[in-house]
Coordinates of C-alpha atoms and ligand atoms in Angstrom, one line a residue:
M14 CA -217.6 111.9 -137.0
N15 CA -214.6 112.8 -139.0
K16 CA -214.7 113.7 -142.6
K17 CA -211.0 112.9 -143.4
D18 CA -210.8 114.8 -146.6
Q19 CA -211.9 118.3 -144.7
Y20 CA -209.1 118.3 -142.5
F21 CA -205.2 117.8 -142.3
A22 CA -203.6 114.9 -140.2
H23 CA -199.9 114.1 -140.7
E24 CA -199.1 110.6 -141.2
T25 CA -197.3 110.5 -137.9
S26 CA -200.5 111.4 -135.9
V27 CA -202.9 109.2 -134.7
I28 CA -206.7 109.8 -134.7
D29 CA -208.9 107.5 -132.5
E30 CA -212.2 106.3 -133.5
G31 CA -215.2 108.4 -132.4
S32 CA -213.3 111.6 -132.4
S33 CA -214.6 114.8 -134.2
I34 CA -212.3 117.2 -136.1
G35 CA -213.8 120.0 -137.8
S36 CA -212.9 121.0 -141.2
E37 CA -209.7 123.0 -142.2
T38 CA -208.0 121.8 -138.7
K39 CA -204.3 120.7 -138.9
I40 CA -203.0 117.9 -136.8
W41 CA -198.8 117.9 -136.9
H42 CA -196.7 115.3 -136.1
F43 CA -196.5 112.7 -133.6
S44 CA -200.1 114.0 -132.0
H45 CA -203.0 112.0 -130.8
I46 CA -206.7 112.8 -130.8
M47 CA -208.6 110.4 -128.6
S48 CA -211.9 109.0 -128.8
N49 CA -215.0 111.6 -128.1
A50 CA -212.6 114.7 -128.4
I51 CA -214.3 117.1 -130.5
I52 CA -212.1 119.4 -132.1
G53 CA -213.7 122.5 -134.1
T54 CA -213.0 124.0 -137.2
N55 CA -209.9 125.8 -138.5
C56 CA -207.8 124.6 -135.3
T57 CA -204.0 123.8 -135.4
I58 CA -202.6 121.2 -133.0
G59 CA -198.7 121.3 -132.9
Q60 CA -196.4 118.6 -132.5
N61 CA -196.3 115.9 -129.9
V62 CA -200.1 117.1 -128.5
V63 CA -202.5 114.8 -126.9
V64 CA -206.1 115.7 -126.7
S65 CA -207.7 113.1 -124.3
P66 CA -211.2 111.6 -124.4
E67 CA -214.1 114.3 -124.1
V68 CA -212.1 117.2 -124.3
I69 CA -213.9 120.0 -126.4
L70 CA -211.9 122.5 -128.5
G71 CA -213.9 125.3 -130.2
Q72 CA -213.0 126.9 -133.5
N73 CA -209.6 128.4 -134.4
V74 CA -207.9 126.9 -131.3
K75 CA -204.4 127.0 -131.7
V76 CA -202.2 124.5 -129.7
Q77 CA -198.3 124.7 -129.7
N78 CA -195.9 122.1 -129.5
N79 CA -195.9 119.4 -126.4
V80 CA -199.3 120.1 -124.8
S81 CA -201.4 117.5 -123.2
I82 CA -205.1 118.6 -123.1
Y83 CA -206.7 116.4 -120.4
T84 CA -210.2 114.9 -120.1
G85 CA -212.1 117.7 -118.2
V86 CA -210.6 120.8 -120.4
I87 CA -212.8 123.0 -122.5
C88 CA -211.3 125.5 -124.7
E89 CA -213.9 128.0 -126.4
D90 CA -213.2 129.5 -129.8
N91 CA -209.7 131.5 -130.4
V92 CA -207.9 130.1 -127.5
F93 CA -204.3 130.1 -127.7
L94 CA -202.1 127.2 -125.7
G95 CA -198.5 128.1 -125.5
P96 CA -195.7 125.6 -126.0
S97 CA -195.5 123.1 -123.3
M98 CA -198.1 124.6 -121.2
V99 CA -199.5 122.2 -118.8
F100 CA -203.1 121.3 -117.7
T101 CA -204.2 119.1 -114.8
N102 CA -207.3 117.3 -113.9
I103 CA -206.7 116.0 -110.3
M104 CA -205.6 117.9 -107.5
N105 CA -204.6 115.2 -105.2
P106 CA -203.5 112.3 -107.5
R107 CA -202.4 109.1 -106.1
S108 CA -200.8 106.1 -108.0
E109 CA -202.8 103.7 -105.9
I110 CA -206.2 105.5 -106.1
N111 CA -208.1 105.6 -109.1
R112 CA -209.7 109.0 -109.4
K113 CA -211.1 108.7 -112.8
N114 CA -214.5 110.0 -111.9
E115 CA -213.2 113.0 -110.1
F116 CA -212.0 114.8 -113.0
K117 CA -212.3 118.4 -112.5
T118 CA -213.3 120.9 -115.2
T119 CA -211.1 123.5 -116.5
L120 CA -212.6 126.2 -118.7
V121 CA -210.6 128.4 -120.9
K122 CA -213.1 131.1 -122.5
Q123 CA -213.1 132.4 -125.6
G124 CA -209.9 134.5 -126.9
A125 CA -207.9 133.5 -123.8
S126 CA -204.2 133.1 -124.4
I127 CA -201.9 130.9 -122.0
G128 CA -198.0 131.5 -122.2
A129 CA -195.4 128.9 -122.5
N130 CA -194.7 126.6 -119.8
A131 CA -197.6 127.6 -117.8
T132 CA -199.3 125.5 -115.5
V133 CA -203.0 125.4 -114.8
L134 CA -204.3 123.6 -112.0
C135 CA -207.8 122.1 -112.3
G136 CA -211.3 123.3 -111.7
I137 CA -210.3 126.7 -112.9
T138 CA -212.0 128.9 -115.2
I139 CA -209.7 131.6 -117.4
G140 CA -212.1 134.4 -118.6
E141 CA -212.2 135.7 -122.2
Y142 CA -209.1 137.5 -123.6
A143 CA -207.0 136.8 -120.2
L144 CA -203.5 136.6 -121.0
I145 CA -201.5 134.1 -118.9
G146 CA -197.7 135.0 -118.8
A147 CA -194.9 132.3 -119.8
G148 CA -194.3 129.9 -116.7
S149 CA -197.0 131.2 -114.4
V150 CA -199.0 128.6 -112.2
V151 CA -202.7 129.4 -112.0
T152 CA -204.3 128.6 -108.9
K153 CA -207.3 130.4 -109.1
D154 CA -210.0 131.9 -111.7
V155 CA -208.7 134.7 -113.8
P156 CA -211.2 137.7 -115.1
Q157 CA -212.1 138.2 -118.4
Y158 CA -209.4 140.7 -119.9
G159 CA -207.1 139.9 -116.9
L160 CA -203.1 139.6 -117.1
V161 CA -201.5 137.3 -114.6
V162 CA -197.9 136.2 -114.1
G163 CA -195.9 134.1 -111.3
N164 CA -196.1 131.5 -109.4
P165 CA -198.6 131.3 -107.6
S166 CA -199.9 133.6 -110.3
K167 CA -201.2 137.1 -109.4
Q168 CA -203.0 139.9 -111.7
I169 CA -200.6 142.6 -112.6
G170 CA -203.2 144.5 -115.0
W171 CA -205.4 144.1 -117.8
V172 CA -204.9 143.4 -121.6
S173 CA -207.2 143.9 -124.9
K174 CA -208.7 141.7 -127.2
R175 CA -205.3 142.4 -129.1
G176 CA -203.3 141.3 -126.1
C177 CA -202.1 144.8 -125.6
R178 CA -201.9 146.5 -122.0
L179 CA -204.8 148.6 -121.0
N180 CA -203.8 151.6 -118.7
F181 CA -206.8 152.6 -117.2
N182 CA -207.6 156.4 -116.4
K183 CA -209.5 158.0 -113.5
K184 CA -212.8 157.4 -115.3
E185 CA -211.7 154.0 -115.5
E186 CA -211.5 154.1 -119.3
A187 CA -208.8 152.6 -121.5
F188 CA -208.1 152.7 -125.1
C189 CA -206.4 149.8 -126.8
P190 CA -203.2 151.3 -128.4
E191 CA -203.7 148.9 -131.5
S192 CA -207.5 148.8 -132.1
G193 CA -208.4 152.1 -130.5
I194 CA -211.6 150.2 -129.2
L195 CA -212.7 151.7 -125.7
Y196 CA -212.6 149.6 -122.8
V197 CA -214.3 150.3 -119.3
K198 CA -213.8 149.1 -115.9
E199 CA -216.9 148.7 -113.6
N200 CA -216.5 147.0 -110.2
N201 CA -213.3 145.8 -111.1
I202 CA -214.9 144.0 -114.2
V203 CA -213.6 145.0 -117.8
R204 CA -215.4 145.2 -120.8
V205 CA -215.6 146.6 -124.1
E206 CA -217.6 149.6 -124.3
N207 CA -218.2 149.3 -128.3
Q208 CA -219.1 145.7 -128.5
K209 CA -217.7 145.8 -132.3
I210 CA -215.1 142.7 -132.5
N211 CA -211.2 143.8 -132.7
Ligands
COA12 C1 -196.9 138.5 -119.2 C2 -196.3 139.2 -120.6 C3 -197.2 139.2 -121.4 C4 -196.0 140.5 -119.9 O1 -195.6 141.5 -120.8 P1 -195.5 142.9 -120.4 O2 -196.8 143.6 -120.4 O3 -194.6 143.4 -121.8 O4 -195.1 143.1 -119.0 P2 -193.6 143.8 -118.7 O5 -192.2 143.1 -119.4 O6 -193.5 145.1 -118.5 O7 -193.4 143.0 -117.5 C5 -194.0 143.7 -116.2 C6 -193.5 142.9 -114.9 O8 -194.0 141.8 -114.9 C7 -192.8 140.7 -114.9 N1 -193.1 139.6 -115.7 C8 -193.7 139.7 -117.1 N2 -193.9 138.5 -117.5 C9 -193.5 137.7 -116.5 C10 -193.9 136.1 -116.4 N3 -194.0 135.4 -117.8 N4 -193.5 135.6 -115.4 C11 -193.2 136.5 -114.4 N5 -193.0 137.9 -114.2 C12 -193.2 138.3 -115.7 C13 -191.7 141.5 -115.2 O9 -190.4 141.1 -115.0 C14 -192.1 143.0 -114.6 O10 -192.0 142.9 -113.5 P3 -191.1 144.3 -112.6 O11 -192.3 145.3 -112.9 O12 -191.0 143.7 -111.4 O13 -190.1 144.5 -113.4 C15 -194.9 138.4 -120.9 O14 -193.8 138.8 -120.2 C16 -195.1 137.0 -121.1 O15 -195.0 136.2 -120.5 N6 -196.1 136.5 -122.5 C17 -196.4 135.4 -122.8 C18 -195.0 135.0 -124.1 C19 -195.7 133.6 -124.3 O16 -195.4 132.7 -123.6 N7 -195.7 133.2 -125.6 C20 -196.1 132.1 -126.1 C21 -196.1 131.9 -127.6 S1 -194.4 131.7 -128.1

């Protein structure tokens, strides 16, 4: 349950009973946290954000303005949701049909970032540290460290944990230009050779 003295909620925000908000988290103007939503520590929930029932956000999740995070969405630690990006939770909505028991799970894995105004169809997994370009429409799973853009989004490359482009050589090795960390690609799966963070 909430310990109201351990997080900040702007006076215009609405926090429903039964939600759980971690310490050091900040919730800004006009945002609504609904019942049974779970928000980890040190998160930032921007302006005009809705976090629907049962949503789970890990630690240090950054949600920019005007994002609705619908039931069925799970964001792991260190996920970034860009301004006005859009989640969905039903593939074939109809006003006349109640599909509340058909919400699909969308999983955004650790460290992934979703660009401004992107749309993520439901039932999709966005891999660890993947980067979704602004305005993309994501229609299928994105591999870890994958960089995708466009509508429908297509993979145009790979990025490091720092979000820098990875240019693989003939040995399928690439160094992050910022951190110097070595990444390797095997069977089209990218991983950090040295598991040190950053
Ligand atoms: C996806 C992104 C990371 C790519 O950056 P980059 O590695 O510097 O890529 P480039 O600018 O070299 O572009 C490579 C190609 O992809 C295209 N492209 C880049 N971003 C694109 C996007 N969002 N949608 C469609 N195409 C895009 C470029 O036009 C270029 O195409 P070309 O090769 O035909 O000329 C960046 O463009 C982006 O969208 N970042 C997200 C910004 C954002 O939403 N931030 C939110 C916080 S404010």
